[in-house]
Every structure is written in C-alpha cells, then in structure tokens.
Coordinates of C-alpha atoms and ligand atoms in Angstrom, one line a residue:
M182 CA 0.0 0.0 0.0
E183 CA 1.2 3.5 -0.8
K184 CA 2.0 5.9 2.0
P185 CA -0.9 8.2 2.7
T186 CA -0.1 11.6 1.2
K187 CA -2.6 13.6 3.1
I188 CA -4.5 12.6 6.3
A189 CA -7.8 14.4 6.6
A190 CA -8.1 16.5 9.8
P191 CA -10.4 15.0 12.4
R192 CA -13.0 17.8 12.1
G193 CA -16.5 17.5 13.7
K194 CA -18.0 14.8 15.9
L195 CA -16.8 11.2 16.0
G196 CA -19.6 8.7 16.6
V197 CA -18.6 5.7 18.6
L198 CA -21.0 2.7 18.1
L199 CA -20.8 -0.2 20.5
P200 CA -22.7 -3.4 19.9
G201 CA -22.9 -4.8 23.5
M202 CA -23.1 -2.2 26.2
G203 CA -22.0 -4.2 29.2
A204 CA -19.0 -4.0 31.6
V205 CA -16.3 -3.1 29.0
A206 CA -18.4 -0.6 27.0
T207 CA -19.7 1.3 30.0
T208 CA -16.3 1.4 31.7
F209 CA -14.9 2.8 28.5
M210 CA -17.5 5.5 28.1
A211 CA -17.4 6.5 31.8
G212 CA -13.6 6.7 31.6
V213 CA -13.7 9.0 28.5
E214 CA -16.1 11.3 30.3
L215 CA -14.0 11.3 33.5
V216 CA -10.8 12.0 31.6
R217 CA -12.3 14.8 29.5
T218 CA -13.7 16.5 32.6
K219 CA -10.3 16.2 34.1
K220 CA -11.4 13.9 37.0
A221 CA -9.1 10.9 36.2
L222 CA -6.1 9.9 34.1
P223 CA -6.3 7.7 30.9
V224 CA -3.9 5.1 32.3
G225 CA -3.3 2.2 29.9
S226 CA -4.0 4.3 26.8
L227 CA -1.2 4.7 24.3
T228 CA -3.1 7.3 22.3
Q229 CA -3.4 9.5 25.4
M230 CA -0.2 8.8 27.4
A231 CA 2.5 7.3 25.2
T232 CA 5.3 9.2 23.4
I233 CA 6.9 8.2 20.1
R234 CA 10.6 8.7 19.4
L235 CA 11.3 10.4 16.1
G236 CA 14.7 10.5 14.3
K237 CA 18.0 9.7 15.9
R238 CA 18.5 9.1 19.7
T239 CA 20.6 12.3 19.7
E240 CA 17.7 14.5 18.4
G241 CA 15.7 14.4 21.6
R242 CA 12.3 14.3 19.7
S243 CA 9.7 12.3 21.6
P244 CA 6.3 13.9 21.2
K245 CA 3.1 12.4 22.6
I246 CA 1.4 10.1 20.0
K247 CA -1.7 12.2 20.2
D248 CA 0.3 15.3 19.3
F249 CA 2.2 13.6 16.5
V250 CA -0.7 12.1 14.6
K251 CA -3.9 13.9 14.2
L252 CA -6.3 12.0 16.5
A253 CA -9.9 12.9 17.2
R254 CA -10.3 14.7 20.5
L255 CA -12.1 13.0 23.4
E256 CA -14.3 16.1 23.6
D257 CA -15.6 15.3 20.0
M258 CA -16.7 11.7 20.8
V259 CA -20.3 10.8 21.0
F260 CA -21.5 7.3 22.0
G261 CA -24.3 4.9 21.1
G262 CA -24.9 1.2 20.8
W263 CA -27.1 -1.8 21.1
D264 CA -27.9 -4.3 23.8
I265 CA -30.4 -7.0 24.5
F266 CA -31.1 -5.4 27.9
P267 CA -32.9 -2.0 27.9
D268 CA -30.9 -0.7 30.8
S269 CA -29.3 2.8 30.4
S270 CA -25.5 2.8 30.4
Y271 CA -25.7 4.1 34.0
E272 CA -27.8 1.1 35.1
A273 CA -25.6 -1.3 33.2
A274 CA -22.4 0.2 34.7
A275 CA -23.9 0.0 38.2
K276 CA -24.8 -3.7 37.6
A277 CA -21.4 -4.5 36.2
G278 CA -19.8 -3.3 39.4
V279 CA -16.5 -2.2 37.9
L280 CA -16.5 1.5 39.0
D281 CA -16.8 2.7 42.6
A282 CA -19.7 4.8 43.9
N283 CA -17.6 8.0 43.6
H284 CA -16.9 7.5 39.9
L285 CA -20.4 6.3 39.2
A286 CA -21.9 9.4 40.8
L287 CA -19.6 11.7 38.7
V288 CA -20.9 10.1 35.4
K289 CA -24.5 9.4 36.4
T290 CA -26.1 12.2 34.3
F291 CA -23.8 11.4 31.3
L292 CA -24.3 7.6 31.3
S293 CA -28.1 7.8 32.1
K294 CA -28.6 9.5 28.7
I295 CA -27.0 6.7 26.7
K296 CA -29.7 4.1 26.1
P297 CA -29.1 1.0 24.0
M298 CA -30.9 0.6 20.7
S299 CA -32.6 -2.8 20.2
A300 CA -30.2 -5.6 19.4
A301 CA -29.7 -7.9 16.5
F302 CA -29.6 -11.0 18.6
D303 CA -30.3 -14.8 18.5
Q304 CA -29.9 -16.9 21.6
E305 CA -28.6 -19.8 19.3
Y306 CA -25.3 -17.9 19.3
V307 CA -25.0 -16.9 23.0
K308 CA -26.8 -19.6 24.9
M309 CA -26.5 -18.2 28.4
L310 CA -28.3 -14.8 27.6
S311 CA -31.8 -13.8 26.8
G312 CA -33.2 -10.3 26.8
K313 CA -36.2 -8.4 25.5
N314 CA -34.6 -5.4 23.7
V315 CA -34.3 -7.4 20.5
K316 CA -35.1 -6.5 16.9
K317 CA -37.8 -8.4 15.0
G318 CA -37.6 -9.2 11.3
K319 CA -38.4 -12.0 8.9
T320 CA -34.9 -12.5 7.8
K321 CA -31.4 -11.8 9.0
Y322 CA -31.1 -9.4 6.0
D323 CA -34.1 -7.4 7.3
I324 CA -32.4 -7.1 10.7
A325 CA -29.1 -6.0 9.2
L326 CA -31.0 -3.3 7.3
Q327 CA -32.5 -2.1 10.6
V328 CA -29.0 -1.8 12.0
K329 CA -28.1 0.3 9.0
D330 CA -31.1 2.5 9.7
D331 CA -30.0 2.9 13.3
I332 CA -26.5 3.9 12.2
A333 CA -27.9 6.5 9.8
R334 CA -30.3 7.9 12.4
F335 CA -27.6 8.1 15.0
K336 CA -25.3 9.9 12.6
K337 CA -28.0 12.5 11.7
K338 CA -29.1 13.0 15.3
H339 CA -25.6 13.7 16.6
G340 CA -24.2 15.4 13.4
C341 CA -21.3 13.0 13.2
S342 CA -18.7 13.6 10.5
R343 CA -17.2 10.1 11.0
M344 CA -18.1 6.9 12.9
V345 CA -16.4 3.8 14.2
M346 CA -18.1 0.6 15.3
L347 CA -16.3 -1.6 17.9
W348 CA -17.9 -4.9 19.1
C349 CA -18.0 -5.0 22.9
G350 CA -20.8 -7.7 22.9
S351 CA -20.6 -11.2 24.2
T352 CA -18.6 -14.1 22.9
E353 CA -20.7 -16.1 20.4
V354 CA -20.5 -19.9 19.9
F355 CA -17.6 -21.3 18.0
M356 CA -18.0 -21.0 14.2
K357 CA -15.9 -22.0 11.3
Q358 CA -15.8 -20.4 7.9
H359 CA -18.6 -21.6 5.6
E360 CA -19.0 -21.4 1.9
V361 CA -21.7 -18.8 2.2
H362 CA -19.0 -16.5 3.6
A363 CA -17.0 -16.6 0.3
T364 CA -18.3 -13.6 -1.5
P365 CA -20.5 -10.5 -0.8
D366 CA -23.2 -12.0 -3.0
S367 CA -23.3 -15.4 -1.3
F368 CA -23.2 -13.6 2.1
E369 CA -26.2 -11.4 1.2
A370 CA -28.1 -14.4 -0.1
A371 CA -27.4 -16.3 3.1
M372 CA -28.7 -13.4 5.2
K373 CA -31.9 -13.5 3.1
E374 CA -32.4 -17.2 3.7
N375 CA -31.6 -17.1 7.5
H376 CA -28.6 -19.3 7.0
P377 CA -27.2 -20.5 10.4
A378 CA -23.6 -19.5 9.3
I379 CA -24.6 -15.9 9.7
A380 CA -24.2 -14.8 13.4
P381 CA -25.7 -11.6 14.8
S382 CA -22.2 -10.0 15.1
M383 CA -21.9 -10.4 11.3
L384 CA -25.0 -8.4 10.8
Y385 CA -23.6 -5.5 12.6
A386 CA -20.3 -5.8 10.8
W387 CA -22.0 -6.0 7.4
A388 CA -24.2 -2.9 8.3
A389 CA -21.1 -1.0 9.4
I390 CA -18.9 -1.8 6.5
T391 CA -21.6 -1.2 3.9
S392 CA -22.3 2.1 5.6
G393 CA -18.6 3.1 5.2
I394 CA -17.8 2.6 8.9
A395 CA -14.7 1.0 10.3
Y396 CA -15.3 -2.2 12.4
G397 CA -13.2 -3.5 15.2
N398 CA -13.9 -6.9 16.9
G399 CA -13.2 -7.0 20.7
A400 CA -14.5 -10.6 21.1
P401 CA -13.0 -13.8 19.6
N402 CA -16.1 -14.2 17.3
L403 CA -15.5 -15.1 13.6
T404 CA -17.4 -12.0 12.4
V405 CA -15.1 -10.1 9.9
D406 CA -12.6 -12.9 9.5
V407 CA -14.5 -14.1 6.4
P408 CA -13.7 -13.3 2.8
A409 CA -17.0 -11.7 2.0
L410 CA -16.7 -9.0 4.7
R411 CA -13.0 -8.5 4.0
Q412 CA -13.8 -7.9 0.4
L413 CA -16.6 -5.5 1.3
A414 CA -14.2 -3.6 3.5
Q415 CA -11.8 -3.1 0.5
E416 CA -14.7 -2.0 -1.7
H417 CA -16.1 0.4 0.8
K418 CA -12.7 1.7 1.8
V419 CA -13.2 0.7 5.4
P420 CA -10.5 -0.4 7.9
I421 CA -11.2 -3.6 9.9
A422 CA -9.3 -5.0 12.9
G423 CA -9.6 -7.9 15.4
K424 CA -9.9 -10.0 17.3
D425 CA -10.4 -10.4 21.1
F426 CA -8.9 -7.7 23.3
K427 CA -5.5 -8.7 24.7
T428 CA -5.9 -7.6 28.3
G429 CA -4.8 -9.9 31.2
Q430 CA -3.4 -13.4 31.0
T431 CA -2.6 -13.4 27.2
L432 CA -1.0 -10.0 27.6
L433 CA 1.5 -11.5 30.1
K434 CA 1.8 -14.7 27.9
T435 CA 2.9 -12.6 24.9
V436 CA 5.5 -10.9 27.1
L437 CA 6.9 -14.0 28.8
A438 CA 7.0 -16.4 25.9
P439 CA 9.1 -14.1 23.7
A440 CA 11.5 -13.8 26.6
F441 CA 11.9 -17.6 26.9
K442 CA 12.4 -17.9 23.2
A443 CA 14.8 -15.0 23.0
R444 CA 17.1 -16.8 25.6
M445 CA 16.5 -20.3 24.0
L446 CA 14.9 -21.6 27.2
G447 CA 12.7 -24.6 26.7
L448 CA 9.1 -25.1 27.6
N449 CA 7.3 -28.3 28.7
G450 CA 4.0 -26.9 29.7
W451 CA 1.8 -23.9 30.4
F452 CA -1.3 -24.2 32.5
S453 CA -3.5 -21.1 32.6
T454 CA -6.6 -21.0 34.7
N455 CA -9.0 -18.1 35.5
I456 CA -11.9 -17.4 37.8
L457 CA -14.2 -14.5 37.1
G458 CA -17.7 -13.6 38.1
N459 CA -19.0 -11.1 35.6
R460 CA -21.5 -11.6 32.8
D461 CA -18.7 -12.4 30.4
G462 CA -17.7 -15.3 32.8
E463 CA -21.3 -16.5 32.8
V464 CA -21.5 -16.5 29.0
L465 CA -18.2 -18.4 28.8
E466 CA -19.8 -21.2 31.0
D467 CA -21.5 -22.4 27.8
P468 CA -19.1 -24.8 26.1
G469 CA -19.8 -23.3 22.6
S470 CA -18.8 -19.7 23.7
F471 CA -15.8 -21.1 25.7
K472 CA -14.5 -23.0 22.7
T473 CA -14.4 -19.6 20.8
K474 CA -12.4 -18.0 23.6
E475 CA -10.2 -21.1 24.1
E476 CA -9.1 -21.1 20.4
S477 CA -8.3 -17.4 20.7
K478 CA -6.2 -17.9 23.8
L479 CA -4.4 -21.0 22.7
G480 CA -3.0 -19.6 19.4
A481 CA -0.4 -17.2 20.8
L482 CA 2.2 -19.7 22.2
D483 CA 2.6 -21.7 19.0
F484 CA 3.1 -18.7 16.8
I485 CA 5.6 -17.1 19.2
L486 CA 7.6 -20.3 20.0
Q487 CA 7.6 -21.8 16.4
P488 CA 8.0 -25.4 17.5
H489 CA 8.7 -26.4 13.9
L490 CA 11.9 -24.3 14.0
Y491 CA 12.9 -25.3 17.5
P492 CA 11.7 -28.9 18.1
D493 CA 14.2 -29.5 20.9
L494 CA 12.7 -26.7 22.9
Y495 CA 9.1 -26.5 22.1
K496 CA 7.8 -29.6 20.4
K497 CA 6.2 -31.2 23.4
I498 CA 4.4 -28.3 25.1
F499 CA 1.3 -29.1 27.1
H500 CA -0.8 -26.0 26.9
K501 CA -4.1 -25.8 28.7
V502 CA -6.5 -22.8 29.3
R503 CA -9.4 -22.9 31.7
I504 CA -12.0 -20.3 32.6
N505 CA -14.3 -20.8 35.5
Y506 CA -17.3 -18.7 36.4
Y507 CA -17.1 -17.7 40.1
P508 CA -19.6 -15.0 40.9
P509 CA -18.0 -13.6 44.2
R510 CA -15.2 -12.1 42.2
G511 CA -17.3 -10.1 39.8
D512 CA -15.2 -8.3 37.2
N513 CA -12.1 -8.8 39.2
K514 CA -10.6 -11.8 37.5
E515 CA -7.8 -13.9 39.0
G516 CA -5.6 -15.6 36.4
W517 CA -3.1 -18.2 37.5
D518 CA -0.3 -19.5 35.2
N519 CA 2.0 -22.4 36.0
I520 CA 4.8 -22.5 33.6
D521 CA 7.2 -25.4 33.3
I522 CA 10.4 -24.3 31.6
F523 CA 13.8 -26.0 31.3
G524 CA 17.4 -24.6 30.9
W525 CA 21.0 -25.7 30.3
L526 CA 21.3 -29.4 29.9
G527 CA 17.5 -29.8 30.3
Y528 CA 17.2 -28.9 34.0
P529 CA 13.6 -28.0 34.8
M530 CA 12.4 -24.8 36.5
Q531 CA 8.9 -23.4 37.3
I532 CA 7.4 -20.0 37.2
K533 CA 4.0 -19.1 38.8
V534 CA 2.1 -16.0 37.9
D535 CA -1.0 -14.9 39.9
F536 CA -2.6 -11.9 38.2
L537 CA -5.4 -10.3 40.3
C538 CA -6.6 -8.1 37.5
R539 CA -9.7 -6.0 36.7
D540 CA -11.0 -7.1 33.3
S541 CA -12.8 -4.0 32.2
I542 CA -10.2 -1.6 33.6
L543 CA -7.7 -3.3 31.3
A544 CA -10.0 -3.4 28.3
A545 CA -11.3 0.2 28.4
P546 CA -8.1 1.9 27.3
I547 CA -7.8 -0.6 24.5
V548 CA -11.3 0.3 23.3
L549 CA -10.3 4.0 23.3
D550 CA -7.1 3.4 21.3
L551 CA -8.8 1.2 18.8
V552 CA -11.6 3.8 18.2
L553 CA -9.1 6.6 17.7
F554 CA -6.6 4.5 15.5
L555 CA -9.4 3.1 13.3
D556 CA -10.7 6.6 12.8
L557 CA -7.1 7.7 11.9
A558 CA -6.7 4.8 9.5
Q559 CA -9.9 5.6 7.7
R560 CA -9.0 9.3 7.4
A561 CA -5.6 8.2 6.0
G562 CA -7.3 6.1 3.3
M563 CA -6.2 2.7 4.8
R564 CA -8.6 -0.1 4.2
G565 CA -9.1 -3.8 5.0
I566 CA -7.2 -5.6 7.8
Q567 CA -5.1 -3.2 9.9
E568 CA -2.4 -5.6 11.0
W569 CA -0.5 -2.7 12.8
L570 CA -3.3 -2.9 15.5
S571 CA -2.3 -6.5 16.4
F572 CA -0.9 -5.0 19.6
Y573 CA -4.4 -4.9 21.0
F574 CA -5.6 -8.4 20.1
K575 CA -5.3 -11.9 21.4
S576 CA -5.8 -13.4 18.0
P577 CA -4.7 -10.8 15.5
M578 CA -6.2 -10.7 12.0
T579 CA -3.8 -11.0 9.1
A580 CA -3.9 -11.6 5.3
P581 CA -4.8 -15.2 4.8
E582 CA -1.3 -16.2 3.7
L583 CA 0.4 -14.7 6.7
Y584 CA 0.9 -16.0 10.3
P585 CA 0.0 -13.5 13.0
E586 CA 2.6 -11.7 15.0
H587 CA 1.9 -12.2 18.8
D588 CA 5.1 -10.8 20.5
L589 CA 3.9 -7.7 22.3
F590 CA 7.1 -5.7 21.6
I591 CA 7.3 -6.6 17.9
Q592 CA 3.6 -5.5 17.7
L593 CA 4.4 -2.2 19.5
M594 CA 7.3 -1.6 17.1
K595 CA 5.0 -2.3 14.2
L596 CA 2.4 0.1 15.5
K597 CA 4.8 2.9 16.1
N598 CA 6.6 2.4 12.7
T599 CA 3.2 2.6 11.0
L600 CA 2.5 5.9 12.6
R601 CA 6.0 7.2 11.6
W602 CA 5.4 5.9 8.0
M603 CA 2.0 7.6 7.9
M604 CA 3.6 10.9 8.9
G605 CA 6.6 10.6 6.6
E606 CA 9.2 10.1 9.4
D607 CA 12.1 7.7 9.2
L608 CA 11.3 4.2 10.4
I609 CA 13.3 3.1 13.5
T610 CA 15.2 -0.1 12.8
H611 CA 17.3 -0.2 16.1
L612 CA 20.5 -0.8 14.0
G613 CA 22.3 2.2 15.5
Q614 CA 25.6 1.8 13.7
E615 CA 25.6 5.4 12.7
Y616 CA 26.3 6.5 16.3
Y617 CA 29.7 4.7 16.1
D618 CA 31.0 5.9 12.7
Ligands
LIG140 N1 -12.7 -7.4 29.7 C1 -11.8 -8.0 29.1 O1 -10.7 -8.1 29.6 C2 -12.0 -8.7 27.7 C3 -10.9 -9.1 27.1 C4 -11.0 -9.7 25.8 C5 -12.3 -9.8 25.3 N2 -13.4 -9.4 26.0 C6 -14.7 -9.5 25.3 O2 -15.4 -8.3 25.3 C7 -16.8 -8.6 25.3 C8 -17.5 -7.7 26.3 O3 -17.0 -8.1 27.6 P1 -17.9 -7.6 28.9 O4 -17.1 -8.0 30.1 O5 -18.3 -6.2 28.7 O6 -19.2 -8.5 28.8 P2 -20.6 -8.1 29.3 O7 -21.4 -9.4 29.3 O8 -20.6 -7.3 30.5 O9 -21.2 -7.2 28.1 C9 -21.5 -7.8 26.8 C10 -22.9 -7.2 26.5 O10 -23.2 -7.6 25.1 C11 -24.6 -7.8 25.0 N3 -24.8 -8.6 23.8 C12 -24.6 -9.9 23.6 N4 -25.0 -10.2 22.3 C13 -25.4 -9.0 21.7 C14 -25.9 -8.6 20.5 N5 -26.0 -9.5 19.5 N6 -26.2 -7.3 20.2 C15 -26.1 -6.4 21.2 N7 -25.7 -6.7 22.5 C16 -25.3 -8.0 22.7 C17 -24.9 -8.5 26.3 O11 -26.3 -8.3 26.6 C18 -24.0 -7.8 27.3 O12 -24.7 -6.7 28.0 C19 -16.9 -10.1 25.5 O13 -17.1 -10.8 24.3 C20 -15.6 -10.5 26.1 O14 -15.2 -11.8 25.9 C21 -13.3 -8.8 27.2

C-alpha cells in the first residue's frame, strides 16, 4: 500500500458505536467522560499517554502520540450502541460493578442519557443470555437493514462527520468459515435465507462496512474474519481489525513467551486458569462460547515459539487454558499461570504467575485506542485488515497467507513504525551503527 499523502483532519464529531453495552463498554464511556472532565487519568492508553521517538536518539524528539498524529479529541466523541437489555448505560455500569460509587456518581447524568438501541440477537449464538430489547424481522437481512437505519439515524441526530463501530458484545458460539462467507453476494443471499452460518455479530459488521464505517472486533467471534466481509471492507474503503482484546493473561503470555524464546529456554507446559464472576464469565460457561475463547487464547504460544523451527525446545508443550465462572469475584478476575520451563542441559524450572486483575479496567483503554486509531486509519485512506493494530488483540487478523505476530514488543514496534510511516518520518530499525561511525 502507498503511504498516505494527506490525512484528513479530524473535524467534527466522531460517533462511537458499540454493539454490546456491558461492563467493558460502560467502563470505557465512563472513563472517557472522567478524563475529558479532568477527573481521572487515561492510564493504559497509548493514544493519550505514550510518546513516540522520532529521528536519531541524539535528536531528543519524543512527542506524545496524540500530538504527533492527528487523532480525534475526546471532547468530540459521542456514544451509542445496542444491547439486548434495555438498561441505560448508567444502570448497566452499576450492575457491572466495575466502577466505585464515587466514579459512578460523577458520570451518572452522562451515562443515564446513553440508552441502547434494540439488538440484532439470536440466543442460538449466545446460549446463556436472553433479553427483550431485540429486533424483530423476517430474515437476517431485514435485521441487518434495521441496524443500517440505526446507524444513519444516530449519525444524523448527533451530526457526526465520522463513525467507528467496535464490538463489545458477548462471545458467540464457535463458528468455522462456511462457503456462504465466500463472496459479498453469497453472504447477502445467506442473510436473506436465514442461514445458520450468519451470526448476529456479522449483521452489525455488514451494516457498518456497507455504511462506510470501520469495524473492530473485541471478542473472539469469527465475524469479519471471512472473505465476504474482508472484500466489502476493501470495496467500501473501510478499515477492519480484530480480534479479542488482549488484556490480562494473554498480555502476560505474549511478554513472557518471547523472553523464553529470546534466551532459547525450553518449555514443557503452560497451564492457565482463571476465575471470574462477571456476565462475560457466565457467557463463557457455555461450552460453545468457551470454545471460541479457548481457540483465541491458545494460538499465541505456537506462533511465538515456532516449535517447527525449535523442536528440541518447544515440540512437546502441554498448553491448557481454563476459565471458571465464580460470581463472588465479579469483574475482578484472577488468572493463574503455572509455567514449566527448562534450561541448560535440560534442568527443569517453574514460574508461577498470579494476576489479580480487573478485566474491564484493562479493556477500556484498548477500546479507546482502537476507536481513535481506526478513525485515523480511515482518514488516511487505509482499508481492509489493519495488522498494525495486532498489539491490541489476542488473535490478530492478518492476510490469509500470513501468520499473525503475537510478540507484544514486535507488535508495538510495528504500531509505532506505522505511525512514523503515515507521517513521513524515518522508520526506526534499532540498528544504531551510525552513532559509532
Ligand atoms: N474485559 C476483558 O478483559 C476482555 C478481554 C477480551 C475480550 N473481551 C470480550 O469483550 C466482550 C465484552 O465483555 P464484557 O465484560 O463487557 O461482557 P458483558 O457481558 O458485560 O457485556 C456484553 C454485552 O453484550 C450484550 N450482547 C450480547 N450479544 C449482543 C448482540 N448480538 N447485540 C447487542 N448486544 C449484545 C450483552 O447483553 C451484554 O450486555 C466479551 O465478548 C468479552 O469476551 C473482554
């Protein structure tokens, strides 16, 4: 792809559309409001807090990313979305129990005004949930058209100049690519005949892409990972990115595994288990939804360790991931990892990680960065899969012939080099010979 010559300025309002307005979505919206009213810091967000080095190390140029690239301002963001429960975002945030009473009180007026539109939903795809705020229609195509109408109405009502859609809805049952996903025509025909290979998340993605709106996938759902929607993204000049926010356990996995490989330390096994008690945890009790999450969580190690290149070190890894629903913990997940490694002459060692994390607190800044970077990509004329956003995902989307890059620090380098490339700055290779000439 050619370097963007001119990136349109982020003028006017940016509409942020969120299918699924549960714990992550409400923590994100509340956080943006608290940050823009100067009541809290956007900790965890690269777009708000990180700097980017430009030029040589001797030049001392390290602007903040948000000053270097033209990102939309938080003040210009307006929010909307869909959920199967009619609760306002204030009620949903209160039920999710992520934010404390002080923070909730500060955003009560703001969140109370954000009410979900009725959802495109089918319990076949999320077995553990049922709700009443759901669209009716004869075919999946009719429902997708209703989502398109919602988008157009929201845009008009709020006077948005641009919009981004980011899936913060539940994890759907495990699905494989089907022949109806092959082309835009076969996809549309399948929607019209209510084909089971068309999940509700795909209806939102189709509606967004054909409305010219970028789509990001925060769950491990198949959604935009199919040729028909990838092709439509190209045709409609829409960036797409996914999938499954990389927040807690997988974040640490993609930091630790590259360290073992960098030092040529072997690995016999990695057992990862979690307890969590939020609605996401309840949804993942269903084996179909868990399988989707499991596939997403399992991929990282193989791609990072490349057992085909290092059979002596990584051929016999036993990798297991468990998630258990345990209501007393709410959104505060506990993730344990037991890692069996071996060193010089094959002597075994163990590492234990116990991460007492807060799921939505880790996910919210990722939502913010993805919204802002997807909007940037669209203004820069970038379309289709945005591999430079792999940094944010457990299971990064790539072109079909490529393997995904999972190493967090390679992902970060790729992200920052993409920003340098977009702005016509030299890429940083870390060679550094010129300092010694
Ligand atoms: N929090 C994290 O750390 C994290 C990390 C990676 C991925 N995720 C994923 O992000 C998603 C959101 O997580 P959460 O904790 O906010 O879950 P949540 O259960 O609190 O919220 C999801 C919401 O989506 C709604 N929903 C489900 N299907 C829908 C549909 N078809 N249309 C509209 N709404 C729908 C549900 O009613 C629910 O309110 C989940 O898929 C989760 O797996 C979260």
